[in-house]
Amino acid sequence: MGRKSVADLRSQRWFDAPSIRSFNVRTRALQMGYSRRDFEKKPVIAIINTWSDFAQCHSHFRQRAEDVKRGVWQAGGLPMELPALSLSETMVKPTAMLYRNFLAMEVEELIWSHPVDGVVLMGGCDKTTPGLVMGAASAGLPAIFVPAGPMLTGRYRGRQLGSGSDNWKFWDERRAGTISEQQWHDMEASLARSPGHCMTMGTASTMTSTVEALGLTLPGAASIPAADSGHPRMASDCGRRIVEMVWDDLRPSQIVTRASFLNAVTVLMALGGSTNAVIHLIAMAGRFGIPLTLADFDAISRTTPVLANLRPSGQFLMEDFYYAGGLRALMRQLSPHLDLSCPTVGGMTLGEAIADAEVFDPAVIRSLDDPISKEGGIAVLTGSLAPRGAVIKQTAASPSLLRHRGRAVVFDDRDDLARRIDSPDLDVDETNVLVLKNAGAVGAPGLPEWGALPVPKKLLEKGVRDMVRISDSRMSGTSFGTCVLHVSPEAARGGPLALVRDGDLIELDTPERRLDLLVDAAELDRRRAAWTPPKPFFERGYGRLYTQHVTSADQGCDFDFLAPGAPTPEPKIY
Ligand code: FES
């Protein structure tokens, strides 16, 4: 790749053309207090910041953007901050997933419509990471990702708490009546102790780690806690690096290949990472025009051991992981399973980026000889109930339930579930299989995290803490339980899940990767003939666009019209 000259910079079309438009652009830059030497002959770096007052995991991003700017100025660029949809996983309803594609579209259009030569992407709370990468992939300009970093470990009465993980466990205990109101409130104040994303190996930690494995962060960036002084240092390093990447014209499409996506999937499995990553990685690969299928995930899962002893699959939290050597150390352990020749935004190969990494605590980062589990955390199932696939996080499930045959107890939608799950009249025991329909991308809509269906209260009181649960929904990456997720095709699109009735026999066989509805074909044909799709939830607006164009979970739930095609023409400037 050749070195760019000033005349090659995209931003020069805005700033330095012999036209009244460029005069206007310069006038407005001067209006903001910039002098000509601030912007003349300099690459313009957009800092796409998903900060907002609602984005609790990004509450340090105002300062972090300043840290990035410091690096950009030092390297001779002009940093310009562009705010984008903040997508707090906790605050945004009905689910941040509904808006992942919105963020991706916003990022692409922000980059395309502004005088920008390179991009720094600031994200970390679950959907922000894939949304930012998808948008930047489609825009195609040089880009580097600044992960938000995990928050500090939660602490409560001498024990460690994991955000998004222990809250669900304690909620079950609260419903079972084993903890008091006071303990519940004390816990509330102990769980999230600092800025940063969830510090379990949930979706946020999984996605920032897989983006590092893809080569889109500086080495080691994803593991640095948000509150550590190394985090602002990493941010300013990113500012310096992106300027170099612009001069070198180093674009995401030159970093990311099918081999780097297979590396990312391998890392996902070795981390015992979130099932949500399956959907996001397929969507991200789609933006690069790289084929990535559920079969790839299952094949890699079968041969990749889980090395990270992190909750919810294991014992420790992200702060422990960082002190144990972080993702670089884990990838070094995993080297025989990775393609080390893949490039990274740092300018070195993945192999060079991890060459000197060390494990400082083998209890947290295990070796290939002493894994947490011989297989990866996620298994892909197919069968008559999921012809296009479903996933289960086997390392967060009860081993005794991974092979299970039971009668279905069916809930038609989330409202039906909320109405009846804790009813003393619900006809259910621990051998049953709980089924939730119409909780997918179109049915819910937005593919919310409803897949860890609550265990019925009357069973909780008997001491039951897990059952087989099946849905076309997702589950929080921090949750646990024997939950079959992303059943495709989803019920609202007429998948076999729509046809399940109370009392039907369902068989889950995780080792054989099967999920079957044991009802004869003639009966299913009768039910299919009588089935009608649910009424559309949204009559107008973004929700309508979403339900009309979202692809299914096995295809990544991107919009069909955002697949790569002819390059978007550069904006005309007259
Ligand atoms: Fe932001 Fe969990 S709520 S990562």
XYZ file of C-alpha atoms and ligand atoms in Angstrom:
578
model
C 0.000 0.000 0.000
C 1.374 3.394 -0.992
C 1.812 6.377 1.254
C -0.868 9.010 0.699
C -0.137 12.635 -0.073
C -2.105 15.621 1.237
C -3.784 15.950 -2.157
C -5.126 12.398 -1.777
C -6.926 13.158 1.478
C -10.674 12.836 1.147
C -11.220 15.821 3.445
C -9.370 18.089 1.017
C -12.414 17.948 -1.270
C -14.266 19.850 1.457
C -11.456 22.060 2.772
C -9.248 22.835 -0.186
C -11.201 22.943 -3.452
C -11.152 26.181 -5.524
C -14.838 26.840 -4.911
C -17.260 28.826 -2.801
C -18.163 25.551 -1.000
C -14.618 25.171 0.334
C -14.593 28.853 1.276
C -17.760 28.175 3.290
C -16.250 25.076 4.952
C -13.131 27.020 5.977
C -15.220 29.948 7.186
C -17.206 27.656 9.461
C -14.056 25.954 10.790
C -12.710 29.410 11.628
C -16.079 30.242 13.208
C -15.467 27.398 15.695
C -12.149 28.918 16.691
C -9.860 26.698 14.636
C -7.058 28.521 12.830
C -5.940 27.569 9.343
C -2.893 25.737 10.698
C -5.269 23.507 12.698
C -6.844 22.070 9.574
C -4.625 22.818 6.578
C -2.920 19.760 5.078
C -4.048 17.522 7.945
C -6.007 14.252 7.918
C -9.374 14.757 9.578
C -10.111 12.041 12.118
C -13.715 11.437 13.171
C -14.065 10.229 16.753
C -17.422 8.465 16.758
C -18.446 8.605 20.390
C -21.356 6.584 21.789
C -21.396 8.667 24.980
C -24.675 9.958 26.420
C -26.062 10.713 29.855
C -27.973 7.431 29.533
C -24.963 5.311 28.565
C -23.744 4.178 31.980
C -21.042 1.908 30.532
C -19.603 4.821 28.541
C -19.696 7.455 31.282
C -15.909 7.933 30.893
C -16.145 8.539 27.130
C -16.257 12.338 27.296
C -12.808 12.287 28.847
C -11.657 9.361 26.697
C -12.539 11.301 23.534
C -10.217 14.048 24.805
C -7.503 11.407 25.299
C -7.968 10.239 21.708
C -7.833 13.866 20.495
C -4.520 14.376 22.308
C -3.045 11.526 20.282
C -4.522 12.768 16.990
C -3.133 16.305 17.507
C 0.297 14.931 18.417
C 0.417 12.867 15.234
C -0.549 15.826 13.052
C -4.249 15.173 12.488
C -7.392 17.184 13.143
C -9.713 15.341 15.575
C -13.446 15.983 15.203
C -15.870 14.319 17.591
C -19.133 12.977 16.166
C -21.743 11.741 18.660
C -23.683 8.603 17.699
C -26.550 6.615 19.190
C -25.390 5.504 22.650
C -27.484 2.302 22.995
C -27.235 1.566 26.706
C -28.104 -2.100 27.068
C -29.966 -1.393 30.292
C -31.791 1.810 29.437
C -32.922 1.278 25.840
C -36.252 -0.523 25.462
C -37.724 -2.744 24.189
C -34.173 -3.890 23.437
C -30.955 -2.243 22.257
C -30.774 -4.986 19.612
C -33.652 -3.335 17.759
C -31.337 -0.352 17.213
C -28.001 -2.076 16.452
C -28.672 -1.694 12.733
C -29.807 1.898 13.288
C -26.413 2.663 14.861
C -24.639 0.854 12.023
C -26.513 2.937 9.465
C -25.826 6.120 11.410
C -22.098 5.376 11.625
C -21.833 4.655 7.902
C -23.720 7.809 6.950
C -21.861 10.000 9.485
C -18.547 8.916 8.031
C -19.678 9.241 4.452
C -21.309 12.633 4.703
C -18.535 14.442 6.623
C -15.028 15.542 5.591
C -13.391 12.557 7.217
C -10.231 10.607 6.349
C -10.102 8.106 9.207
C -12.267 6.996 12.105
C -11.871 6.175 15.781
C -14.802 4.083 16.999
C -15.660 4.351 20.706
C -17.944 1.646 22.049
C -18.269 -1.328 24.356
C -21.779 -1.666 25.800
C -23.177 -4.713 24.013
C -24.683 -3.574 20.688
C -22.420 -0.565 20.250
C -19.431 -2.707 19.274
C -21.033 -4.584 16.358
C -23.021 -1.497 15.315
C -19.849 0.612 15.082
C -17.848 -2.065 13.261
C -20.676 -2.830 10.801
C -21.029 0.850 9.921
C -17.280 1.391 9.600
C -16.935 -1.751 7.473
C -19.513 -0.427 5.024
C -17.994 3.070 4.974
C -14.605 1.526 4.281
C -12.276 4.311 5.546
C -9.324 3.537 7.861
C -10.778 2.769 11.304
C -9.565 1.754 14.763
C -11.718 0.606 17.685
C -11.363 1.964 21.241
C -13.037 -0.549 23.569
C -14.751 0.974 26.626
C -13.041 -1.534 28.947
C -14.730 -3.558 31.668
C -15.871 -2.008 34.951
C -14.221 -2.971 38.236
C -15.278 -6.116 40.080
C -18.483 -5.802 42.112
C -18.118 -6.450 45.836
C -20.814 -7.290 48.363
C -20.340 -8.590 51.931
C -16.907 -10.020 51.196
C -17.883 -11.733 47.962
C -17.322 -10.764 44.342
C -20.295 -9.858 42.192
C -20.551 -10.075 38.419
C -22.765 -7.531 36.670
C -25.540 -8.982 34.582
C -24.892 -12.387 36.126
C -25.322 -12.243 39.884
C -28.340 -9.945 39.518
C -30.229 -12.777 37.758
C -29.108 -15.318 40.352
C -30.088 -13.040 43.244
C -33.411 -12.276 41.554
C -34.253 -16.000 41.554
C -33.317 -16.131 45.260
C -35.457 -13.045 45.881
C -38.403 -14.719 44.125
C -37.752 -17.898 46.104
C -37.799 -15.784 49.298
C -34.273 -16.680 50.432
C -32.895 -13.099 50.560
C -34.402 -10.061 52.259
C -35.484 -6.713 50.805
C -32.544 -5.061 52.612
C -30.003 -7.474 51.115
C -31.526 -6.883 47.691
C -31.072 -3.108 48.056
C -27.528 -3.449 49.432
C -26.614 -5.528 46.410
C -28.016 -2.890 44.092
C -25.340 -0.455 45.263
C -22.494 -2.976 45.121
C -22.747 -4.398 41.655
C -21.478 -1.677 39.297
C -18.574 0.166 40.927
C -17.021 2.177 38.099
C -17.378 3.293 34.499
C -17.003 0.528 31.940
C -19.028 -2.282 30.451
C -20.194 -5.444 32.251
C -17.197 -7.237 33.733
C -18.325 -10.807 33.209
C -17.591 -12.575 29.918
C -20.959 -11.324 28.690
C -21.730 -9.838 25.317
C -19.734 -6.649 25.878
C -16.481 -8.373 26.883
C -17.022 -11.006 24.201
C -17.543 -8.482 21.419
C -14.644 -6.194 22.322
C -12.398 -9.286 22.610
C -13.494 -10.683 19.250
C -12.943 -7.278 17.637
C -9.399 -7.365 19.049
C -8.990 -10.884 17.621
C -10.163 -9.534 14.252
C -7.250 -7.096 14.391
C -9.299 -3.909 14.716
C -7.892 -2.737 18.094
C -4.379 -2.126 19.329
C -2.906 -5.243 21.002
C -4.319 -5.818 24.491
C -6.843 -2.971 24.294
C -10.001 -4.973 25.029
C -8.922 -6.225 28.445
C -7.889 -2.920 30.062
C -10.385 -1.934 32.789
C -12.072 1.392 32.070
C -10.866 2.810 35.393
C -7.207 1.824 34.882
C -4.767 4.577 33.912
C -3.714 2.332 31.026
C -7.074 3.006 29.435
C -6.522 6.693 28.585
C -3.006 5.804 27.461
C -4.475 3.220 25.065
C -6.997 5.814 23.831
C -4.308 8.380 22.980
C -2.236 5.623 21.308
C -5.287 4.983 19.095
C -5.390 8.688 18.229
C -1.764 8.619 17.148
C -2.128 5.356 15.267
C -5.196 6.310 13.194
C -3.316 9.244 11.666
C -0.598 6.857 10.487
C -3.273 4.491 9.179
C -4.732 7.302 7.057
C -1.353 8.109 5.490
C -0.849 4.369 4.862
C -4.437 4.051 3.570
C -4.868 1.011 5.842
C -8.576 0.187 5.599
C -10.652 -2.394 7.516
C -11.008 -4.454 4.335
C -7.201 -4.857 4.296
C -7.181 -6.075 7.913
C -10.215 -8.303 8.022
C -10.420 -11.582 6.105
C -12.246 -14.878 6.528
C -9.148 -16.124 8.391
C -9.436 -13.279 10.912
C -13.155 -14.025 11.391
C -12.278 -17.674 12.059
C -9.742 -16.374 14.612
C -12.521 -14.303 16.205
C -14.830 -17.333 16.398
C -12.001 -19.396 17.920
C -11.422 -16.709 20.547
C -15.179 -16.558 21.242
C -15.177 -20.289 21.971
C -12.014 -20.211 24.098
C -13.485 -17.376 26.163
C -16.753 -19.229 26.790
C -18.228 -16.049 25.314
C -21.751 -14.857 24.670
C -24.188 -16.539 22.280
C -25.026 -13.045 21.030
C -21.626 -12.940 19.373
C -22.810 -15.564 16.892
C -25.384 -13.153 15.489
C -23.092 -10.124 15.613
C -20.078 -11.810 14.006
C -22.217 -13.150 11.149
C -23.619 -9.645 10.619
C -20.154 -8.048 10.768
C -18.709 -10.601 8.342
C -21.652 -9.918 6.027
C -20.692 -6.231 5.844
C -17.229 -7.274 4.616
C -18.781 -9.711 2.121
C -17.160 -12.595 4.002
C -19.202 -15.807 4.329
C -19.523 -16.989 7.946
C -22.114 -19.610 8.869
C -23.463 -21.406 11.930
C -21.615 -24.485 10.645
C -18.313 -22.559 11.014
C -19.153 -21.830 14.652
C -19.985 -25.445 15.415
C -16.912 -26.838 13.657
C -14.630 -24.458 15.589
C -16.476 -25.098 18.847
C -15.858 -28.848 18.578
C -12.081 -28.369 18.403
C -11.524 -25.316 20.613
C -11.162 -25.730 24.377
C -12.448 -23.092 26.798
C -9.361 -21.542 28.407
C -10.856 -18.496 30.160
C -12.152 -19.252 33.639
C -14.609 -16.358 33.527
C -18.217 -16.020 34.583
C -20.806 -17.062 33.594
C -19.008 -20.205 32.295
C -16.300 -20.050 34.974
C -15.304 -18.369 38.205
C -13.459 -15.063 37.680
C -14.192 -11.594 36.327
C -12.599 -9.305 33.738
C -10.415 -7.444 36.233
C -8.871 -10.807 37.211
C -8.475 -11.612 33.505
C -6.533 -8.376 32.947
C -4.163 -9.068 35.859
C -3.744 -12.652 34.592
C -2.401 -11.352 31.273
C -5.613 -10.486 29.400
C -6.653 -11.448 25.916
C -3.122 -11.360 24.494
C -2.065 -14.051 26.972
C -5.128 -16.132 26.195
C -4.480 -15.863 22.446
C -0.867 -16.876 22.976
C -2.051 -20.031 24.784
C -4.452 -20.578 21.913
C -1.804 -20.002 19.203
C -1.991 -23.461 17.601
C -5.678 -22.781 16.850
C -5.155 -19.293 15.363
C -3.906 -17.926 12.040
C -1.099 -15.763 13.371
C -0.331 -14.232 9.983
C -3.484 -12.071 10.070
C -2.731 -8.316 10.095
C -3.855 -5.873 12.795
C -4.457 -2.126 12.874
C -1.276 -1.825 14.915
C 0.736 -2.618 11.775
C 1.990 -5.945 13.120
C 0.583 -9.438 12.556
C -1.538 -11.098 15.219
C 1.412 -13.386 15.961
C 3.708 -10.400 16.526
C 1.039 -8.689 18.654
C 0.947 -11.586 21.132
C 4.523 -12.837 20.885
C 5.652 -11.598 24.319
C 2.353 -12.140 26.177
C 2.500 -14.150 29.399
C -0.022 -15.816 31.688
C 0.410 -14.543 35.248
C -2.401 -16.567 36.812
C -3.041 -20.021 35.358
C -6.205 -20.350 37.429
C -7.784 -17.588 35.318
C -6.221 -18.336 31.925
C -5.804 -22.054 31.547
C -3.428 -23.917 29.233
C -4.438 -26.183 26.347
C -3.514 -29.139 28.576
C -5.776 -28.008 31.405
C -8.874 -26.388 29.878
C -12.151 -25.504 31.591
C -13.866 -27.611 28.960
C -12.502 -29.582 26.031
C -15.052 -28.084 23.641
C -16.034 -24.486 23.018
C -18.749 -22.774 24.979
C -21.383 -22.670 22.221
C -22.982 -25.554 20.348
C -25.102 -25.191 17.210
C -28.190 -27.404 17.045
C -30.362 -28.354 14.097
C -33.348 -30.641 13.762
C -37.046 -30.645 13.065
C -37.638 -27.843 15.572
C -34.818 -25.670 14.183
C -34.237 -26.475 10.501
C -31.945 -23.439 10.071
C -30.280 -23.764 13.417
C -30.313 -22.761 17.070
C -27.577 -22.246 19.641
C -26.979 -23.278 23.241
C -24.263 -22.109 25.621
C -23.326 -25.538 26.869
C -20.759 -24.294 29.366
C -23.429 -22.194 31.145
C -25.996 -25.043 31.114
C -26.634 -27.837 33.620
C -24.664 -30.857 32.342
C -27.527 -33.181 33.341
C -29.929 -31.322 31.018
C -27.789 -31.215 27.884
C -29.516 -34.448 26.838
C -33.172 -34.194 27.742
C -36.570 -35.287 26.495
C -39.628 -33.571 27.978
C -43.166 -32.339 27.413
C -43.563 -28.753 26.237
C -45.159 -26.025 28.338
C -45.800 -23.325 25.733
C -46.083 -19.548 26.039
C -47.370 -17.766 22.943
C -45.455 -14.562 23.610
C -43.749 -12.555 26.372
C -47.044 -11.182 27.705
C -48.429 -14.703 28.020
C -45.237 -15.746 29.835
C -45.437 -12.800 32.258
C -49.097 -13.570 32.991
C -48.748 -17.284 33.735
C -45.184 -18.254 34.666
C -45.623 -17.736 38.409
C -49.256 -18.868 38.567
C -49.838 -21.636 41.118
C -52.161 -23.175 38.494
C -49.421 -23.603 35.871
C -49.207 -27.300 35.060
C -45.430 -27.731 35.136
C -42.673 -29.754 36.727
C -38.899 -29.751 36.386
C -38.924 -32.364 33.603
C -40.928 -30.102 31.296
C -39.458 -27.971 28.512
C -40.471 -24.303 28.649
C -41.131 -22.902 25.150
C -41.463 -19.209 24.287
C -42.732 -18.249 20.813
C -42.801 -14.936 18.959
C -39.720 -13.512 20.681
C -37.477 -13.199 17.610
C -36.423 -10.399 15.285
C -39.873 -10.036 13.714
C -42.028 -11.582 16.438
C -40.927 -9.605 19.513
C -39.812 -7.541 17.503
C -36.099 -6.751 17.801
C -34.786 -10.090 19.105
C -34.709 -9.131 22.808
C -32.967 -11.096 25.549
C -35.981 -13.046 26.724
C -34.479 -16.482 26.120
C -33.502 -17.214 29.749
C -37.154 -17.789 30.647
C -37.692 -17.565 34.414
C -38.050 -20.869 36.230
C -41.666 -20.984 37.516
C -41.933 -19.725 41.094
C -43.479 -22.906 42.399
C -40.448 -24.857 41.115
C -37.985 -22.291 42.498
C -39.561 -22.816 45.915
C -38.929 -26.563 45.526
C -35.234 -25.796 44.901
C -35.246 -26.103 41.075
C -32.815 -23.610 39.524
C -32.596 -24.774 35.902
C -34.814 -26.355 33.254
C -34.612 -26.760 29.480
C -35.922 -23.585 27.887
C -36.371 -22.997 24.148
C -37.145 -19.825 22.222
C -36.468 -17.830 19.071
C -35.083 -15.117 21.335
C -31.605 -14.236 22.605
C -30.197 -14.452 26.134
C -27.944 -12.013 27.932
C -24.337 -13.063 27.550
C -24.086 -12.907 31.313
C -26.961 -15.341 31.930
C -26.756 -19.043 32.620
C -29.055 -22.012 32.269
C -30.004 -24.690 29.752
C -31.463 -22.256 27.237
C -31.788 -23.038 23.541
C -31.768 -19.731 21.670
C -32.126 -18.148 18.203
C -34.364 -20.982 16.925
C -34.566 -20.391 13.166
C -36.777 -19.824 11.330
C -38.476 -17.906 14.127
C -42.132 -18.530 15.048
C -43.414 -15.253 13.584
C -41.998 -16.245 10.180
C -43.780 -19.601 10.334
C -40.916 -21.745 11.648
C -41.794 -25.080 13.313
C -41.572 -23.340 16.705
C -44.901 -21.678 15.815
C -46.532 -25.130 15.696
C -45.501 -26.424 19.149
C -48.358 -27.069 21.589
C -48.572 -27.919 25.289
C -47.725 -31.555 25.886
C -45.676 -32.082 22.671
C -42.545 -34.106 23.231
C -39.275 -32.246 22.544
C -35.837 -33.820 22.469
C -32.608 -31.906 23.064
C -29.389 -33.791 22.371
C -26.512 -31.340 22.639
C -23.675 -33.848 22.102
C -25.395 -34.932 18.865
C -26.298 -31.287 18.068
C -30.011 -32.123 17.668
C -33.221 -30.326 18.579
C -36.363 -32.193 17.533
C -40.089 -31.830 17.882
C -41.406 -35.366 18.200
C -44.775 -34.813 16.536
C -45.743 -36.677 13.370
C -45.589 -34.877 10.046
C -49.302 -35.139 9.221
C -50.242 -33.448 12.490
C -47.677 -30.689 11.862
C -49.120 -30.165 8.361
C -52.599 -29.725 9.877
C -51.247 -27.173 12.367
C -49.305 -25.357 9.645
C -52.417 -25.026 7.491
C -54.250 -23.420 10.427
C -51.372 -21.057 11.373
C -51.635 -17.324 10.703
C -48.747 -14.884 11.171
C -49.025 -12.408 14.055
C -50.140 -8.860 13.198
C -47.200 -6.490 12.558
C -46.215 -4.707 15.774
C -45.144 -1.454 14.116
C -47.369 0.370 11.635
C -44.843 3.107 10.863
C -41.357 4.481 11.391
C -38.063 2.722 12.036
C -39.818 -0.284 13.592
C -41.679 -0.907 10.356
C -38.491 -0.604 8.305
C -36.839 -3.025 10.753
C -39.475 -5.747 10.592
C -39.736 -5.508 6.812
C -35.999 -5.853 6.186
C -34.342 -7.673 9.099
C -32.771 -11.013 8.195
C -33.095 -14.033 10.482
C -30.852 -14.898 13.425
C -28.829 -17.453 11.453
C -28.057 -14.675 8.939
C -27.061 -12.075 11.540
C -30.257 -9.955 11.702
C -28.775 -7.223 9.511
C -30.976 -5.388 7.018
C -31.160 -7.099 3.636
C -30.478 -3.800 1.819
C -27.183 -3.205 3.662
C -25.334 -6.169 2.181
C -22.223 -5.090 0.245
C -22.915 -3.975 -3.313
C -21.683 -1.313 -5.647
C -19.604 1.297 -3.757
C -21.593 4.261 -2.426
C -20.658 7.297 -4.564
C -18.736 10.035 -2.759
C -20.946 13.018 -1.851
C -21.019 15.657 -4.573
C -19.640 19.020 -3.452
C -20.563 21.909 -5.742
Fe -23.502 -2.060 29.193
Fe -23.750 -4.629 30.276
S -25.063 -2.884 30.480
S -22.313 -3.837 28.894
